[in-house]
């Protein structure tokens, strides 16, 4: 009997491995304050598209998503300029890039929420939601610890990021724009359990209505520095410290990790100071001084990289943008240096928003982002994307879109993957170290 069971489970295990769906990998036992991080297209992700998309479609879709993201990041940076809607007839299907499993309520309901370092609040699609794309909704009626906040609640008077809570009846609501979408949510509270840590009375938005298709389907967990972010709400537990390692988006086998709190963080890591820009005080700004292609420092106009509290200009690290975007003068200089190193004989082609692609094998130079006190040299996996067939290779970076208030350089997830990023807010510093959390 025992042997049969053993053989059966062995057979199941080999089946699972052969199909890349090892259930153990997708649901490792929770350890302390560390959560598994999945790419949205990973076999472990319930949000993955039903049919595998072609490489070109995946790339193009992620780029379109980034355009909406850049618009969100740049909104309200410059008060007087209006934000031009992104010109695109195509629908943005997915917005979350990296997700974690969060348990909400009592008894708990699992939601795969997007990890977003540039958002302060958390929001979840709730039962009865009009316009939500997800079939998995949080059913507040089934949770004994759920509570809607009324207009007198102190959280209702707080200003957070781009939206101010309002009173609707006696329910506190907030209305915000995210990418091309709009959401209306009731400000609510319930227990959020992250790995093994229950956080009672977590304040979040219970989404009632959405328009557009760019919201993460099962909600979003804000990790920025705003008053309603996880850092603020779990200040005593995590002391505004967290780190993550994002798995490679082509790797189906591995998950990354999100480690909350100061315990277990790397000791040997290079740091650069975190800056706070009053224009968008919750974003994680750093001082990018220059970029090296190979051994040569690229000649970039200093104004393209300079931190400016008046305009909101500067460089941020963001978990929600896929491909690094540099303001045009910086991007053009870096791209030209990169092309020059590849050599003149290889013909440059484009793919969607990528303008530096090759259909012949290339030997790419390294690229080093030089921050105040820290140089980060990116390996080729963080720099190039290759088509499935191996016939096209593109430099996985682009110019910031010109139709928004283009002052932000965004160091995005493709360039961060297989690195540990340590956000040490109490000491105002951001650490970066190589870590192979996926192959
Ligand atoms: C939410 O904001 C949008 C855009 O500003 C607006 O069109 C909509 O009417 C607002 N909805 C509510 C319920 O306030
Ligand atoms: C939001 O609050 C309103 C007013 O109290 C209520 O009717 C509605 O059901 C709530 N929606 C959700 C999703 O909790
Ligand atoms: C995933 O794991 C399987 C079995 O261990 C291995 O054969 C395969 O190459 C791995 N795939 C990737 C993309 O690492
Ligand atoms: C910031 O930008 C404003 C407007 O372009 C400019 O007048 C100011 O000199 C800049 N400040 C710094 C410190 O560069
Ligand atoms: C980064 O690289 C530059 C140019 O090679 C060098 O001058 C600088 O000292 C390096 N900075 C650090 C912190 O290592």
CSV table of C-alpha atoms and ligand atoms in Angstrom, one decimal:
chain,number,residue,atom,x,y,z
A,1,UNK,CA,0.0,0.0,0.0
A,2,UNK,CA,2.7,2.4,1.1
A,3,UNK,CA,4.7,1.5,-2.0
A,4,UNK,CA,1.8,2.1,-4.3
A,5,UNK,CA,1.2,5.5,-2.8
A,6,UNK,CA,4.9,6.2,-3.2
A,7,UNK,CA,4.9,5.2,-6.8
A,8,UNK,CA,1.7,7.1,-7.5
A,9,UNK,CA,3.1,10.3,-6.0
A,10,UNK,CA,6.4,9.7,-7.9
A,11,UNK,CA,4.5,9.4,-11.1
A,12,UNK,CA,2.6,12.6,-10.3
A,13,UNK,CA,5.8,14.3,-9.4
A,14,UNK,CA,7.4,13.4,-12.7
A,15,UNK,CA,4.3,14.4,-14.6
A,16,UNK,CA,4.3,17.8,-12.8
A,17,UNK,CA,8.0,18.4,-13.5
A,18,UNK,CA,7.6,17.4,-17.1
A,19,UNK,CA,4.8,20.0,-17.4
A,20,UNK,CA,6.6,22.6,-15.4
A,21,UNK,CA,3.8,22.7,-12.9
A,22,UNK,CA,5.4,21.3,-9.8
A,23,UNK,CA,2.8,22.3,-7.2
A,24,UNK,CA,5.4,22.4,-4.5
A,25,UNK,CA,7.3,25.1,-6.3
A,26,UNK,CA,4.1,27.2,-6.6
A,27,UNK,CA,3.1,26.9,-3.0
A,28,UNK,CA,6.2,26.5,-0.9
A,29,UNK,CA,5.4,26.6,2.9
A,30,UNK,CA,5.6,30.1,4.2
A,31,UNK,CA,8.7,31.0,6.1
A,32,UNK,CA,8.7,33.9,8.5
A,33,UNK,CA,8.2,37.1,6.6
A,34,UNK,CA,9.2,36.0,3.1
A,35,UNK,CA,6.7,35.6,0.3
A,36,UNK,CA,7.2,33.9,-3.0
A,37,UNK,CA,7.1,36.3,-6.0
A,38,UNK,CA,5.8,35.1,-9.3
A,39,UNK,CA,5.9,36.5,-12.7
A,40,UNK,CA,2.3,37.0,-14.0
A,41,UNK,CA,3.0,34.6,-16.9
A,42,UNK,CA,4.6,31.9,-14.7
A,43,UNK,CA,2.8,28.5,-14.5
A,44,UNK,CA,2.3,29.3,-10.8
A,45,UNK,CA,0.3,32.4,-11.7
A,46,UNK,CA,-3.5,32.1,-11.8
A,47,UNK,CA,-3.3,35.4,-13.9
A,48,UNK,CA,-1.4,33.9,-16.8
A,49,UNK,CA,-3.0,34.3,-20.2
A,50,UNK,CA,-5.1,31.2,-21.2
A,51,UNK,CA,-3.1,30.7,-24.4
A,52,UNK,CA,0.6,31.2,-24.7
A,53,UNK,CA,1.3,34.3,-26.7
A,54,UNK,CA,3.9,34.6,-29.4
A,55,UNK,CA,7.2,36.2,-28.3
A,56,UNK,CA,6.4,39.3,-30.4
A,57,UNK,CA,2.9,39.7,-28.9
A,58,UNK,CA,4.3,39.3,-25.4
A,59,UNK,CA,6.9,42.0,-26.0
A,60,UNK,CA,4.5,44.4,-27.6
A,61,UNK,CA,1.9,43.9,-24.9
A,62,UNK,CA,4.4,44.5,-22.1
A,63,UNK,CA,5.5,47.7,-23.9
A,64,UNK,CA,2.0,49.0,-24.2
A,65,UNK,CA,1.5,48.3,-20.6
A,66,UNK,CA,4.6,50.3,-19.8
A,67,UNK,CA,3.3,53.3,-21.7
A,68,UNK,CA,0.3,53.4,-19.4
A,69,UNK,CA,2.6,52.9,-16.5
A,70,UNK,CA,4.8,55.8,-17.4
A,71,UNK,CA,1.7,58.0,-17.7
A,72,UNK,CA,0.7,56.9,-14.2
A,73,UNK,CA,4.2,57.6,-12.8
A,74,UNK,CA,4.4,61.0,-14.4
A,75,UNK,CA,0.9,62.1,-13.6
A,76,UNK,CA,0.9,65.1,-11.3
A,77,UNK,CA,4.6,65.6,-11.6
A,78,UNK,CA,4.1,68.9,-13.3
A,79,UNK,CA,1.0,70.5,-12.1
A,80,UNK,CA,0.1,72.8,-15.0
A,81,UNK,CA,0.7,70.5,-17.9
A,82,UNK,CA,-2.2,68.2,-18.7
A,83,UNK,CA,-1.5,64.5,-19.3
A,84,UNK,CA,-2.2,63.4,-22.8
A,85,UNK,CA,-3.9,60.1,-23.0
A,86,UNK,CA,-1.8,57.4,-24.6
A,87,UNK,CA,-2.6,57.0,-28.3
A,88,UNK,CA,-3.4,53.4,-28.6
A,89,UNK,CA,-6.4,51.6,-30.1
A,90,UNK,CA,-5.3,48.3,-28.6
A,91,UNK,CA,-6.5,47.1,-25.2
A,92,UNK,CA,-4.1,46.6,-22.4
A,93,UNK,CA,-4.8,43.2,-21.2
A,94,UNK,CA,-2.5,42.7,-18.2
A,95,UNK,CA,-1.1,45.1,-15.9
A,96,UNK,CA,0.4,43.2,-13.0
A,97,UNK,CA,3.9,42.0,-13.7
A,98,UNK,CA,5.0,40.4,-10.4
A,99,UNK,CA,2.5,39.1,-7.9
A,100,UNK,CA,2.5,37.7,-4.4
A,101,UNK,CA,-0.2,35.6,-2.6
A,102,UNK,CA,-1.9,37.6,0.2
A,103,UNK,CA,-4.5,36.1,2.6
A,104,UNK,CA,-7.3,38.5,3.4
A,105,UNK,CA,-10.0,38.3,6.0
A,106,UNK,CA,-11.2,35.7,8.5
A,107,UNK,CA,-11.3,32.9,7.4
A,108,UNK,CA,-8.8,34.0,4.8
A,109,UNK,CA,-9.3,34.4,1.1
A,110,UNK,CA,-6.3,34.2,-1.2
A,111,UNK,CA,-5.6,37.0,-3.6
A,112,UNK,CA,-2.6,37.2,-6.0
A,113,UNK,CA,-1.8,40.9,-5.7
A,114,UNK,CA,0.6,42.9,-7.8
A,115,UNK,CA,3.7,44.2,-6.0
A,116,UNK,CA,4.0,47.9,-6.7
A,117,UNK,CA,6.9,50.0,-5.3
A,118,UNK,CA,5.4,53.2,-6.7
A,119,UNK,CA,1.9,52.9,-5.2
A,120,UNK,CA,1.0,53.7,-1.7
A,121,UNK,CA,-2.4,52.1,-1.1
A,122,UNK,CA,-3.6,48.5,-1.5
A,123,UNK,CA,-6.8,47.7,-3.4
A,124,UNK,CA,-8.6,44.5,-4.1
A,125,UNK,CA,-11.6,43.7,-6.4
A,126,UNK,CA,-14.6,43.1,-4.1
A,127,UNK,CA,-17.8,41.1,-4.6
A,128,UNK,CA,-20.3,43.0,-6.6
A,129,UNK,CA,-17.6,44.9,-8.4
A,130,UNK,CA,-18.8,46.4,-11.7
A,131,UNK,CA,-16.2,46.2,-14.4
A,132,UNK,CA,-13.6,44.1,-12.6
A,133,UNK,CA,-12.0,41.6,-15.0
A,134,UNK,CA,-11.2,38.9,-12.3
A,135,UNK,CA,-13.5,36.0,-11.5
A,136,UNK,CA,-11.8,35.9,-8.1
A,137,UNK,CA,-13.2,38.6,-5.9
A,138,UNK,CA,-12.8,39.3,-2.2
A,139,UNK,CA,-16.1,38.6,-0.6
A,140,UNK,CA,-16.3,40.9,2.4
A,141,UNK,CA,-19.6,39.4,3.6
A,142,UNK,CA,-17.7,36.2,4.3
A,143,UNK,CA,-15.1,37.7,6.5
A,144,UNK,CA,-15.8,38.3,10.2
A,145,UNK,CA,-13.0,40.8,10.6
A,146,UNK,CA,-14.0,43.0,7.7
A,147,UNK,CA,-15.0,46.6,8.3
A,148,UNK,CA,-15.9,49.5,6.0
A,149,UNK,CA,-14.5,52.9,7.2
A,150,UNK,CA,-16.8,55.7,7.7
A,151,UNK,CA,-16.2,59.4,7.0
A,152,UNK,CA,-15.0,60.1,10.5
A,153,UNK,CA,-12.1,57.6,10.3
A,154,UNK,CA,-8.7,59.2,10.4
A,155,UNK,CA,-7.6,57.4,7.3
A,156,UNK,CA,-10.5,59.1,5.4
A,157,UNK,CA,-8.9,62.5,6.0
A,158,UNK,CA,-5.5,61.5,4.8
A,159,UNK,CA,-4.2,62.5,1.4
A,160,UNK,CA,-2.6,59.7,-0.4
A,161,UNK,CA,-0.8,60.0,-3.7
A,162,UNK,CA,-3.0,61.1,-6.6
A,163,UNK,CA,-6.4,60.7,-4.9
A,164,UNK,CA,-8.1,62.1,-1.8
A,165,UNK,CA,-10.7,60.0,0.0
A,166,UNK,CA,-14.3,61.4,-0.3
A,167,UNK,CA,-17.5,60.8,1.5
A,168,UNK,CA,-20.2,58.8,-0.3
A,169,UNK,CA,-23.2,58.4,1.9
A,170,UNK,CA,-21.4,57.6,5.2
A,171,UNK,CA,-18.9,55.4,3.4
A,172,UNK,CA,-15.4,56.7,2.8
A,173,UNK,CA,-14.5,56.1,-0.9
A,174,UNK,CA,-11.6,57.0,-3.1
A,175,UNK,CA,-11.5,57.4,-6.9
A,176,UNK,CA,-8.2,57.1,-8.7
A,177,UNK,CA,-6.7,56.6,-12.2
A,178,UNK,CA,-4.2,53.9,-12.8
A,179,UNK,CA,-2.8,53.6,-16.2
A,180,UNK,CA,-5.8,53.8,-18.5
A,181,UNK,CA,-8.2,52.7,-15.9
A,182,UNK,CA,-10.3,54.4,-13.3
A,183,UNK,CA,-11.3,52.8,-10.0
A,184,UNK,CA,-13.8,53.6,-7.3
A,185,UNK,CA,-13.3,51.8,-4.0
A,186,UNK,CA,-14.7,51.8,-0.4
A,187,UNK,CA,-12.0,52.5,2.1
A,188,UNK,CA,-12.1,49.3,4.3
A,189,UNK,CA,-10.1,47.3,6.8
A,190,UNK,CA,-9.4,43.6,7.3
A,191,UNK,CA,-6.7,41.3,8.4
A,192,UNK,CA,-3.9,40.9,5.7
A,193,UNK,CA,-1.7,37.9,6.3
A,194,UNK,CA,1.6,38.1,4.6
A,195,UNK,CA,3.6,34.8,4.7
A,196,UNK,CA,3.2,34.0,8.5
A,197,UNK,CA,2.5,37.5,9.7
A,198,UNK,CA,-1.1,38.5,10.3
A,199,UNK,CA,-1.6,42.3,10.1
A,200,UNK,CA,-5.0,43.1,11.7
A,201,UNK,CA,-7.0,46.1,10.5
A,202,UNK,CA,-5.1,46.7,7.3
A,203,UNK,CA,-6.6,49.6,5.5
A,204,UNK,CA,-7.3,49.0,1.8
A,205,UNK,CA,-9.6,49.9,-1.0
A,206,UNK,CA,-12.5,47.5,-1.7
A,207,UNK,CA,-13.1,48.1,-5.4
A,208,UNK,CA,-16.7,48.7,-6.4
A,209,UNK,CA,-16.4,50.0,-9.9
A,210,UNK,CA,-13.6,50.0,-12.5
A,211,UNK,CA,-13.4,51.2,-16.1
A,212,UNK,CA,-10.6,50.2,-18.5
A,213,UNK,CA,-8.6,47.0,-18.5
A,214,UNK,CA,-5.2,48.0,-17.0
A,215,UNK,CA,-5.8,47.2,-13.3
A,216,UNK,CA,-4.1,44.1,-11.8
A,217,UNK,CA,-6.9,41.5,-11.8
A,218,UNK,CA,-6.6,40.5,-8.2
A,219,UNK,CA,-5.5,43.8,-6.7
A,220,UNK,CA,-2.4,45.6,-5.8
A,221,UNK,CA,-0.1,45.9,-2.8
A,222,UNK,CA,1.5,49.3,-2.5
A,223,UNK,CA,5.1,49.2,-1.2
A,224,UNK,CA,5.9,52.9,-1.6
A,225,UNK,CA,6.5,55.4,1.1
A,226,UNK,CA,3.0,56.9,1.3
A,227,UNK,CA,0.8,57.0,4.5
A,228,UNK,CA,-1.4,54.1,3.5
A,229,UNK,CA,1.4,51.8,2.2
A,230,UNK,CA,2.5,48.5,3.7
A,231,UNK,CA,5.5,50.3,5.1
A,232,UNK,CA,3.4,52.8,7.0
A,233,UNK,CA,0.7,50.3,8.1
A,234,UNK,CA,3.2,47.6,9.3
A,235,UNK,CA,5.8,50.1,10.5
A,236,UNK,CA,6.3,48.4,13.9
A,237,UNK,CA,6.5,44.9,12.3
A,238,UNK,CA,8.8,45.6,9.3
A,239,UNK,CA,10.4,48.9,10.2
A,240,UNK,CA,10.1,50.2,6.7
A,241,UNK,CA,12.5,47.7,5.4
A,242,UNK,CA,12.0,45.1,2.6
A,243,UNK,CA,13.9,43.4,-0.2
A,244,UNK,CA,12.9,41.5,-3.3
A,245,UNK,CA,14.4,39.4,-6.0
A,246,UNK,CA,12.4,39.2,-9.2
A,247,UNK,CA,12.7,36.0,-11.2
A,248,UNK,CA,13.5,36.2,-14.9
A,249,UNK,CA,10.3,36.6,-16.9
A,250,UNK,CA,11.3,33.8,-19.3
A,251,UNK,CA,11.9,31.3,-16.5
A,252,UNK,CA,8.9,29.1,-15.8
A,253,UNK,CA,10.5,27.1,-13.0
A,254,UNK,CA,11.4,29.6,-10.3
A,255,UNK,CA,9.9,32.1,-8.1
A,256,UNK,CA,11.6,35.1,-6.6
A,257,UNK,CA,11.0,36.4,-3.0
A,258,UNK,CA,9.8,39.4,-1.2
A,259,UNK,CA,11.4,39.6,2.3
A,260,UNK,CA,9.7,41.9,4.7
A,261,UNK,CA,11.4,43.5,7.7
A,262,UNK,CA,15.1,43.9,8.7
A,263,UNK,CA,15.6,40.2,9.6
A,264,UNK,CA,17.5,38.1,7.1
A,265,UNK,CA,18.5,40.9,4.8
A,266,UNK,CA,21.8,40.7,3.0
A,267,UNK,CA,24.8,42.3,4.8
A,268,UNK,CA,27.1,42.4,1.9
A,269,UNK,CA,25.4,44.8,-0.5
A,270,UNK,CA,26.2,48.0,-2.3
A,271,UNK,CA,24.1,51.1,-1.4
A,272,UNK,CA,23.0,54.3,-3.0
A,273,UNK,CA,21.1,57.0,-1.1
A,274,UNK,CA,17.4,57.2,-1.5
A,275,UNK,CA,16.1,60.6,-2.4
A,276,UNK,CA,12.7,62.1,-1.7
A,277,UNK,CA,11.1,64.3,-4.3
A,278,UNK,CA,8.4,66.5,-3.0
A,279,UNK,CA,6.6,66.3,-6.3
A,280,UNK,CA,6.0,62.6,-5.7
A,281,UNK,CA,7.2,61.9,-2.2
A,282,UNK,CA,6.3,58.2,-2.3
A,283,UNK,CA,8.5,57.2,-5.2
A,284,UNK,CA,11.9,55.8,-4.7
A,285,UNK,CA,14.2,58.3,-6.3
A,286,UNK,CA,18.0,57.7,-6.5
A,287,UNK,CA,20.8,59.7,-8.0
A,288,UNK,CA,21.8,58.3,-11.4
A,289,UNK,CA,25.1,60.0,-12.3
A,290,UNK,CA,26.0,58.3,-15.5
A,291,UNK,CA,25.9,55.3,-17.7
A,292,UNK,CA,28.8,53.3,-19.1
A,293,UNK,CA,28.6,51.2,-22.2
A,294,UNK,CA,31.5,48.8,-22.2
A,295,UNK,CA,34.3,50.8,-20.5
A,296,UNK,CA,33.3,54.1,-21.9
A,297,UNK,CA,31.2,56.7,-20.0
A,298,UNK,CA,28.4,57.9,-22.3
A,299,UNK,CA,28.2,61.6,-22.9
A,300,UNK,CA,24.7,62.4,-21.5
A,301,UNK,CA,23.5,65.9,-21.0
A,302,UNK,CA,23.6,66.4,-17.2
A,303,UNK,CA,20.0,67.8,-17.2
A,304,UNK,CA,18.7,64.5,-18.5
A,305,UNK,CA,19.7,62.7,-15.3
A,306,UNK,CA,19.6,65.5,-12.7
A,307,UNK,CA,17.3,65.3,-9.7
A,308,UNK,CA,15.1,68.3,-9.6
A,309,UNK,CA,12.5,68.9,-6.9
A,310,UNK,CA,10.8,71.6,-8.8
A,311,UNK,CA,10.0,69.5,-11.9
A,312,UNK,CA,10.0,66.1,-10.4
A,313,UNK,CA,12.9,65.1,-12.7
A,314,UNK,CA,15.2,62.3,-11.7
A,315,UNK,CA,15.5,58.5,-11.6
A,316,UNK,CA,13.4,56.0,-9.8
A,317,UNK,CA,13.4,52.3,-9.3
A,318,UNK,CA,10.0,50.8,-10.1
A,319,UNK,CA,8.8,47.2,-9.9
A,320,UNK,CA,5.8,47.8,-12.1
A,321,UNK,CA,7.5,49.0,-15.3
A,322,UNK,CA,9.0,46.2,-17.4
A,323,UNK,CA,11.6,47.9,-19.6
A,324,UNK,CA,13.9,50.7,-18.4
A,325,UNK,CA,13.0,54.1,-19.9
A,326,UNK,CA,15.3,57.0,-20.1
A,327,UNK,CA,14.4,60.5,-21.1
A,328,UNK,CA,15.1,61.0,-24.8
A,329,UNK,CA,18.5,62.7,-24.8
A,330,UNK,CA,19.8,60.1,-22.3
A,331,UNK,CA,18.3,57.2,-24.2
A,332,UNK,CA,19.6,58.3,-27.6
A,333,UNK,CA,23.1,58.8,-26.3
A,334,UNK,CA,23.1,55.3,-24.6
A,335,UNK,CA,21.6,53.6,-27.6
A,336,UNK,CA,24.0,55.2,-30.0
A,337,UNK,CA,27.0,54.1,-27.9
A,338,UNK,CA,25.5,50.6,-27.7
A,339,UNK,CA,25.0,50.5,-31.5
A,340,UNK,CA,28.6,51.8,-32.1
A,341,UNK,CA,30.0,49.0,-29.9
A,342,UNK,CA,28.0,46.3,-31.9
A,343,UNK,CA,29.6,47.6,-35.1
A,344,UNK,CA,28.5,49.0,-38.3
A,345,UNK,CA,28.1,45.8,-40.3
A,346,UNK,CA,25.1,44.6,-38.4
A,347,UNK,CA,21.8,46.1,-39.6
A,348,UNK,CA,19.6,47.7,-36.9
A,349,UNK,CA,15.9,46.9,-37.0
A,350,UNK,CA,13.1,47.7,-34.7
A,351,UNK,CA,10.3,45.8,-32.9
A,352,UNK,CA,7.4,47.8,-31.5
A,353,UNK,CA,9.0,50.4,-29.3
A,354,UNK,CA,12.4,48.9,-29.4
A,355,UNK,CA,14.6,50.6,-31.9
A,356,UNK,CA,17.8,48.6,-31.5
A,357,UNK,CA,17.2,45.1,-32.7
A,358,UNK,CA,19.4,42.7,-34.6
A,359,UNK,CA,18.6,39.7,-36.7
A,360,UNK,CA,22.2,38.4,-36.7
A,361,UNK,CA,24.1,37.1,-33.6
A,362,UNK,CA,25.7,40.0,-31.8
A,363,UNK,CA,28.3,40.4,-29.0
A,364,UNK,CA,26.8,43.0,-26.8
A,365,UNK,CA,28.8,45.3,-24.5
A,366,UNK,CA,28.1,45.4,-20.8
A,367,UNK,CA,26.2,48.4,-19.4
A,368,UNK,CA,26.9,50.0,-16.1
A,369,UNK,CA,24.4,52.3,-14.3
A,370,UNK,CA,26.5,54.6,-12.1
A,371,UNK,CA,24.6,55.8,-9.1
A,372,UNK,CA,25.9,57.9,-6.2
A,373,UNK,CA,28.2,55.4,-4.3
A,374,UNK,CA,27.2,52.3,-6.3
A,375,UNK,CA,27.9,51.0,-9.8
A,376,UNK,CA,25.6,48.3,-11.1
A,377,UNK,CA,26.9,46.4,-14.2
A,378,UNK,CA,24.1,44.5,-15.9
A,379,UNK,CA,24.7,41.1,-17.4
A,380,UNK,CA,23.3,40.4,-20.9
A,381,UNK,CA,20.2,38.7,-19.5
A,382,UNK,CA,19.1,42.0,-18.0
A,383,UNK,CA,20.0,44.0,-21.2
A,384,UNK,CA,18.8,42.0,-24.1
A,385,UNK,CA,15.7,40.1,-25.1
A,386,UNK,CA,15.9,37.3,-27.5
A,387,UNK,CA,13.0,35.9,-29.6
A,388,UNK,CA,11.9,32.4,-28.9
A,389,UNK,CA,13.3,31.3,-32.2
A,390,UNK,CA,16.6,33.1,-31.4
A,391,UNK,CA,16.5,35.1,-34.6
A,392,UNK,CA,15.9,38.6,-33.1
A,393,UNK,CA,17.7,40.3,-30.3
A,394,UNK,CA,16.7,43.7,-29.0
A,395,UNK,CA,18.2,46.1,-26.5
A,396,UNK,CA,15.5,45.9,-23.8
A,397,UNK,CA,15.3,49.7,-23.1
A,398,UNK,CA,13.4,52.6,-24.6
A,399,UNK,CA,13.0,56.3,-24.6
A,400,UNK,CA,10.4,57.7,-22.2
A,401,UNK,CA,7.3,58.4,-24.1
A,402,UNK,CA,7.2,62.0,-25.4
A,403,UNK,CA,3.5,62.4,-24.9
A,404,UNK,CA,3.7,62.6,-21.1
A,405,UNK,CA,5.6,65.0,-18.9
A,406,UNK,CA,8.9,63.3,-19.8
A,407,UNK,CA,11.3,64.0,-16.9
A,408,UNK,CA,11.5,60.6,-15.2
A,409,UNK,CA,14.1,57.9,-15.8
A,410,UNK,CA,12.7,54.5,-14.7
A,411,UNK,CA,14.9,51.6,-13.8
A,412,UNK,CA,12.4,48.8,-14.5
A,413,UNK,CA,11.9,45.1,-13.6
A,414,UNK,CA,13.7,43.6,-16.7
A,415,UNK,CA,16.9,45.3,-15.5
A,416,UNK,CA,16.3,44.4,-11.9
A,417,UNK,CA,15.6,40.6,-12.3
A,418,UNK,CA,18.0,38.2,-10.6
A,419,UNK,CA,19.2,41.0,-8.3
A,420,UNK,CA,18.2,41.6,-4.7
A,421,UNK,CA,17.0,45.1,-4.1
A,422,UNK,CA,17.0,46.2,-0.5
A,423,UNK,CA,14.8,49.2,0.4
A,424,UNK,CA,16.2,50.5,3.7
A,425,UNK,CA,14.0,53.5,4.3
A,426,UNK,CA,15.1,54.2,7.9
A,427,UNK,CA,18.6,54.7,6.6
A,428,UNK,CA,17.5,56.3,3.3
A,429,UNK,CA,19.3,53.9,1.1
A,430,UNK,CA,18.7,51.4,-1.6
A,431,UNK,CA,20.9,48.3,-1.9
A,432,UNK,CA,21.5,46.2,-5.0
A,433,UNK,CA,23.3,42.8,-5.2
A,434,UNK,CA,23.4,40.1,-7.8
A,435,UNK,CA,21.3,37.1,-6.8
A,436,UNK,CA,20.3,34.2,-9.1
A,437,UNK,CA,16.7,33.7,-8.0
A,438,UNK,CA,15.8,32.2,-11.3
A,439,UNK,CA,17.5,30.7,-14.3
B,1,LIG,C1,-14.0,59.4,-10.6
B,1,LIG,O1,-13.1,60.2,-11.4
B,1,LIG,C2,-13.3,60.2,-12.7
B,1,LIG,C3,-12.2,61.0,-13.4
B,1,LIG,O2,-11.8,62.1,-12.7
B,1,LIG,C4,-14.7,60.8,-13.0
B,1,LIG,O3,-15.0,60.8,-14.4
B,1,LIG,C5,-15.7,60.0,-12.2
B,1,LIG,O4,-17.0,60.6,-12.4
B,1,LIG,C6,-15.4,59.9,-10.8
B,1,LIG,N1,-16.4,59.0,-10.1
B,1,LIG,C7,-16.9,59.3,-8.9
B,1,LIG,C8,-17.9,58.3,-8.5
B,1,LIG,O5,-16.5,60.2,-8.3
B,2,LIG,C1,-19.4,50.3,-0.6
B,2,LIG,O1,-20.1,51.0,0.2
B,2,LIG,C2,-21.5,51.2,-0.2
B,2,LIG,C3,-22.2,52.2,0.8
B,2,LIG,O2,-22.0,51.7,2.1
B,2,LIG,C4,-22.2,49.8,-0.2
B,2,LIG,O3,-23.5,49.9,-0.7
B,2,LIG,C5,-21.4,48.9,-1.1
B,2,LIG,O4,-21.9,47.6,-1.1
B,2,LIG,C6,-19.9,48.9,-0.7
B,2,LIG,N1,-19.2,48.1,-1.7
B,2,LIG,C7,-18.3,47.2,-1.4
B,2,LIG,C8,-17.6,46.5,-2.6
B,2,LIG,O5,-18.0,46.9,-0.3
B,3,LIG,C1,12.8,23.6,-15.6
B,3,LIG,O1,13.1,22.5,-14.9
B,3,LIG,C2,13.2,21.3,-15.7
B,3,LIG,C3,13.4,20.1,-14.8
B,3,LIG,O2,14.2,20.3,-13.7
B,3,LIG,C4,14.4,21.5,-16.7
B,3,LIG,O3,14.5,20.4,-17.5
B,3,LIG,C5,14.2,22.8,-17.5
B,3,LIG,O4,15.3,23.0,-18.3
B,3,LIG,C6,13.9,24.0,-16.6
B,3,LIG,N1,13.5,25.1,-17.4
B,3,LIG,C7,14.0,26.3,-17.2
B,3,LIG,C8,13.5,27.4,-18.1
B,3,LIG,O5,14.9,26.6,-16.4
B,4,LIG,C1,14.9,72.6,-11.8
B,4,LIG,O1,14.1,72.9,-13.0
B,4,LIG,C2,13.7,74.3,-13.0
B,4,LIG,C3,12.7,74.4,-14.2
B,4,LIG,O2,13.2,73.9,-15.4
B,4,LIG,C4,15.0,75.1,-13.2
B,4,LIG,O3,14.6,76.5,-13.3
B,4,LIG,C5,15.9,74.9,-12.0
B,4,LIG,O4,17.1,75.6,-12.2
B,4,LIG,C6,16.2,73.4,-11.8
B,4,LIG,N1,16.9,73.2,-10.6
B,4,LIG,C7,18.0,72.6,-10.5
B,4,LIG,C8,18.6,72.5,-9.1
B,4,LIG,O5,18.6,72.2,-11.5
B,5,LIG,C1,31.9,53.7,-10.8
B,5,LIG,O1,32.6,53.7,-12.1
B,5,LIG,C2,33.2,54.9,-12.3
B,5,LIG,C3,33.8,54.9,-13.8
B,5,LIG,O2,34.4,53.7,-14.1
B,5,LIG,C4,34.3,55.1,-11.3
B,5,LIG,O3,35.0,56.4,-11.5
B,5,LIG,C5,33.7,55.2,-9.9
B,5,LIG,O4,34.6,55.3,-8.9
B,5,LIG,C6,32.8,54.0,-9.7
B,5,LIG,N1,32.1,54.2,-8.5
B,5,LIG,C7,32.0,53.3,-7.5
B,5,LIG,C8,31.2,53.6,-6.3
B,5,LIG,O5,32.6,52.2,-7.5
